[in-house]
Coordinates of C-alpha atoms in Angstrom, one line a residue:
X1 CA 7.3 -0.6 -10.8
X2 CA 6.4 2.1 -8.2
X3 CA 3.4 1.0 -6.2
X4 CA 0.4 0.6 -8.7
X5 CA 1.9 3.3 -11.0
X6 CA 3.7 2.9 -14.2
X7 CA 6.5 4.9 -12.6
X8 CA 9.6 2.7 -12.4
X9 CA 12.6 2.9 -10.1
X10 CA 14.7 4.0 -13.2
X11 CA 12.4 7.0 -13.3
X12 CA 13.3 7.8 -9.7
X13 CA 17.0 7.4 -10.5
X14 CA 16.5 9.8 -13.4
X15 CA 14.9 12.3 -11.0
X16 CA 17.8 11.9 -8.6
X17 CA 20.3 12.5 -11.5
X18 CA 18.4 15.8 -12.1
X19 CA 18.6 16.6 -8.4
X20 CA 22.4 16.2 -8.5
X21 CA 22.6 18.6 -11.4
X22 CA 20.4 21.0 -9.4
X23 CA 22.8 20.7 -6.4
X24 CA 25.9 21.2 -8.6
X25 CA 24.5 24.4 -10.2
X26 CA 23.4 25.7 -6.8
X27 CA 26.8 25.1 -5.2
X28 CA 28.7 26.7 -8.0
X29 CA 26.3 29.7 -8.3
X30 CA 26.2 30.4 -4.5
X31 CA 30.0 30.1 -4.3
X32 CA 30.5 32.5 -7.2
X33 CA 27.8 34.9 -6.0
X34 CA 29.1 34.9 -2.4
X35 CA 32.7 35.7 -3.4
X36 CA 31.6 38.5 -5.7
X37 CA 29.0 39.6 -3.1
X38 CA 31.6 40.0 -0.4
X39 CA 34.0 42.0 -2.7
X40 CA 31.2 44.2 -4.0
X41 CA 29.7 44.6 -0.6
X42 CA 32.9 45.9 0.9
X43 CA 33.3 48.3 -2.0
X44 CA 29.7 49.5 -1.6
X45 CA 30.2 50.0 2.2
X46 CA 33.4 51.8 2.1
X47 CA 34.2 53.3 -1.3
X48 CA 33.5 56.8 -2.5
X49 CA 30.1 57.6 -4.0
X50 CA 31.4 57.7 -7.6
X51 CA 32.5 54.1 -7.3
X52 CA 29.7 52.8 -5.0
X53 CA 26.7 54.3 -6.9
X54 CA 27.6 53.0 -10.4
X55 CA 28.3 49.6 -9.0
X56 CA 25.0 49.6 -7.1
X57 CA 23.1 50.7 -10.3
X58 CA 24.6 47.9 -12.3
X59 CA 23.7 45.4 -9.6
X60 CA 20.1 46.8 -9.4
X61 CA 19.7 45.7 -13.0
X62 CA 20.4 42.1 -12.2
X63 CA 18.1 42.3 -9.1
X64 CA 15.3 43.9 -11.1
X65 CA 15.3 41.9 -14.4
X66 CA 13.5 38.5 -14.1
X67 CA 16.0 35.6 -13.9
X68 CA 14.4 33.8 -16.8
X69 CA 15.1 36.8 -19.1
X70 CA 18.7 37.0 -17.9
X71 CA 19.2 33.3 -18.7
X72 CA 17.8 33.7 -22.2
X73 CA 19.9 36.8 -22.8
X74 CA 23.1 35.1 -21.5
X75 CA 22.4 32.1 -23.7
X76 CA 21.8 34.4 -26.7
X77 CA 25.0 36.3 -26.2
X78 CA 26.8 33.0 -26.0
X79 CA 25.7 32.3 -29.6
X80 CA 26.1 35.8 -30.8
X81 CA 29.7 36.2 -29.7
X82 CA 30.6 32.5 -30.4
X83 CA 31.8 31.9 -26.9
X84 CA 31.0 28.2 -27.1
X85 CA 30.2 28.0 -23.4
X86 CA 28.1 25.0 -22.3
X87 CA 24.6 25.6 -20.9
X88 CA 25.9 24.5 -17.5
X89 CA 28.6 27.2 -17.5
X90 CA 26.1 29.8 -18.7
X91 CA 23.7 28.8 -15.9
X92 CA 26.4 29.0 -13.2
X93 CA 27.6 32.4 -14.4
X94 CA 24.2 33.9 -14.8
X95 CA 22.9 32.5 -11.4
X96 CA 26.2 33.5 -9.8
X97 CA 25.9 37.1 -10.9
X98 CA 22.2 37.1 -9.9
X99 CA 23.2 35.8 -6.5
X100 CA 26.0 38.4 -6.2
X101 CA 23.5 41.2 -6.8
X102 CA 21.6 40.3 -3.7
X103 CA 24.5 39.1 -1.6
X104 CA 26.2 42.5 -2.2
X105 CA 23.5 44.3 -0.4
X106 CA 23.5 41.8 2.5
X107 CA 27.2 42.3 3.0
X108 CA 26.9 46.0 2.7
X109 CA 24.2 46.2 5.3
X110 CA 26.1 43.8 7.6
X111 CA 29.3 45.9 7.4
X112 CA 27.5 49.1 8.0
X113 CA 25.8 47.5 11.0
X114 CA 29.2 47.0 12.7
X115 CA 29.6 49.9 15.2
X116 CA 32.0 52.5 13.8
X117 CA 33.5 52.8 17.3
X118 CA 34.5 49.1 17.1
X119 CA 36.2 49.6 13.8
X120 CA 38.0 52.8 14.9
X121 CA 39.2 51.0 18.0
X122 CA 40.7 48.2 15.9
X123 CA 42.5 50.7 13.7
X124 CA 43.8 52.6 16.8
X125 CA 45.4 49.3 18.0
X126 CA 47.6 49.4 14.9
X127 CA 45.6 47.1 12.7
X128 CA 45.7 47.7 8.9
X129 CA 42.5 48.1 6.9
X130 CA 42.7 44.5 5.7
X131 CA 43.4 43.1 9.2
X132 CA 40.5 45.1 10.7
X133 CA 38.1 43.8 7.9
X134 CA 39.2 40.2 8.2
X135 CA 39.5 40.0 12.0
X136 CA 36.7 42.3 13.2
X137 CA 34.3 43.6 10.6
X138 CA 33.6 40.4 8.5
X139 CA 33.1 38.1 11.5
X140 CA 30.6 40.5 13.1
X141 CA 28.9 41.2 9.8
X142 CA 28.6 37.4 9.1
X143 CA 26.5 36.9 12.3
X144 CA 24.2 39.6 11.1
X145 CA 23.7 38.5 7.5
X146 CA 24.0 34.7 7.8
X147 CA 20.2 34.0 8.2
X148 CA 19.5 36.1 5.1
X149 CA 22.3 34.4 3.2
X150 CA 20.8 31.0 4.0
X151 CA 17.4 32.2 2.7
X152 CA 19.2 33.5 -0.4
X153 CA 20.9 30.2 -1.0
X154 CA 17.7 28.3 -0.7
X155 CA 16.1 30.7 -3.1
X156 CA 18.8 30.1 -5.6
X157 CA 18.3 26.3 -5.3
X158 CA 14.7 26.8 -6.3
X159 CA 15.6 29.3 -9.1
X160 CA 17.7 26.6 -10.7
X161 CA 14.4 25.2 -12.1
X162 CA 14.5 28.0 -14.7
X163 CA 17.7 26.7 -16.3
X164 CA 15.6 24.1 -18.2
X165 CA 14.9 26.9 -20.7
X166 CA 18.5 26.8 -21.9
X167 CA 18.5 23.0 -22.3
X168 CA 19.7 21.7 -18.9
X169 CA 18.0 18.6 -17.5
X170 CA 17.8 19.4 -13.8
X171 CA 15.3 18.2 -11.3
X172 CA 12.2 20.0 -12.6
X173 CA 13.0 19.2 -16.2
X174 CA 13.5 15.6 -15.3
X175 CA 10.0 15.5 -13.8
X176 CA 8.5 17.0 -16.9
X177 CA 10.2 14.4 -19.1
X178 CA 8.9 11.6 -16.9
X179 CA 5.4 13.2 -16.8
X180 CA 5.2 13.3 -20.6
X181 CA 5.7 9.5 -20.6
X182 CA 3.9 8.3 -17.5
X183 CA 1.1 10.8 -17.5
X184 CA 0.8 10.9 -13.7
X185 CA 1.7 14.5 -12.9
X186 CA 0.4 14.6 -9.4
X187 CA 2.5 11.7 -8.2
X188 CA 5.6 12.8 -10.0
X189 CA 5.3 16.4 -8.8
X190 CA 4.8 15.2 -5.3
X191 CA 8.0 13.2 -5.5
X192 CA 9.8 16.1 -7.1
X193 CA 8.6 18.4 -4.3
X194 CA 9.8 15.9 -1.7
X195 CA 13.3 15.8 -3.3
X196 CA 13.4 19.6 -3.2
X197 CA 12.4 19.5 0.5
X198 CA 15.1 16.9 1.3
X199 CA 17.7 19.0 -0.4
X200 CA 16.6 22.3 1.3
X201 CA 15.7 21.1 4.9
X202 CA 19.3 20.2 6.0
X203 CA 20.6 23.6 4.9
X204 CA 17.8 25.4 6.7
X205 CA 18.4 23.4 9.9
X206 CA 22.1 23.9 9.7
X207 CA 21.6 27.6 9.4
X208 CA 19.2 27.7 12.4
X209 CA 21.7 25.7 14.5
X210 CA 24.6 28.0 13.7
X211 CA 22.5 31.1 14.3
X212 CA 21.5 29.8 17.8
X213 CA 25.1 28.8 18.6
X214 CA 26.4 32.3 17.7
X215 CA 23.7 33.9 19.8
X216 CA 24.8 31.9 22.8
X217 CA 28.4 33.0 22.3

């Protein structure tokens, strides 16, 4: 038993299992969204307008449409086209594209913030476009966009609570299941909020530490 409550330690373990699912979806979504965001951001920052504008317009759709609607639509398309993807795969892909839509603009703004003279100097030294991007532009842009990327990642972790609508038992859904049995929503939601905090706080502190370290350098 948990204090004077009917909440048991098995219920706590059930919540922790949901937290693991939340972390797994977050890691997969942020990884996919970051990779796509870097690629799309470089395109948006350096490509011709007839490439950059259509890409930006497509990503604007994912930034503008509520994530819940996107999840429901992705899940419906999965059934319509008989893709037979699991809800977990659908959640990771949908959240990954959603993350990429925001990450793209972070990368684009970071790349454009690198002084053009610095980039021209790198090219004048004989660097290829790829060498200049990898060795000069991306490291400088990373320092600029990293705090915002941390905030985006933390937001994605909280947005994973919406995947319960496509049948995934993550942390929030786990708390709802326990609440329906125990009927102590205040206690359960308090514990759930504490778990979210314990998952988010180390990421926020790590981001702040790296930001201070880079400023010193």
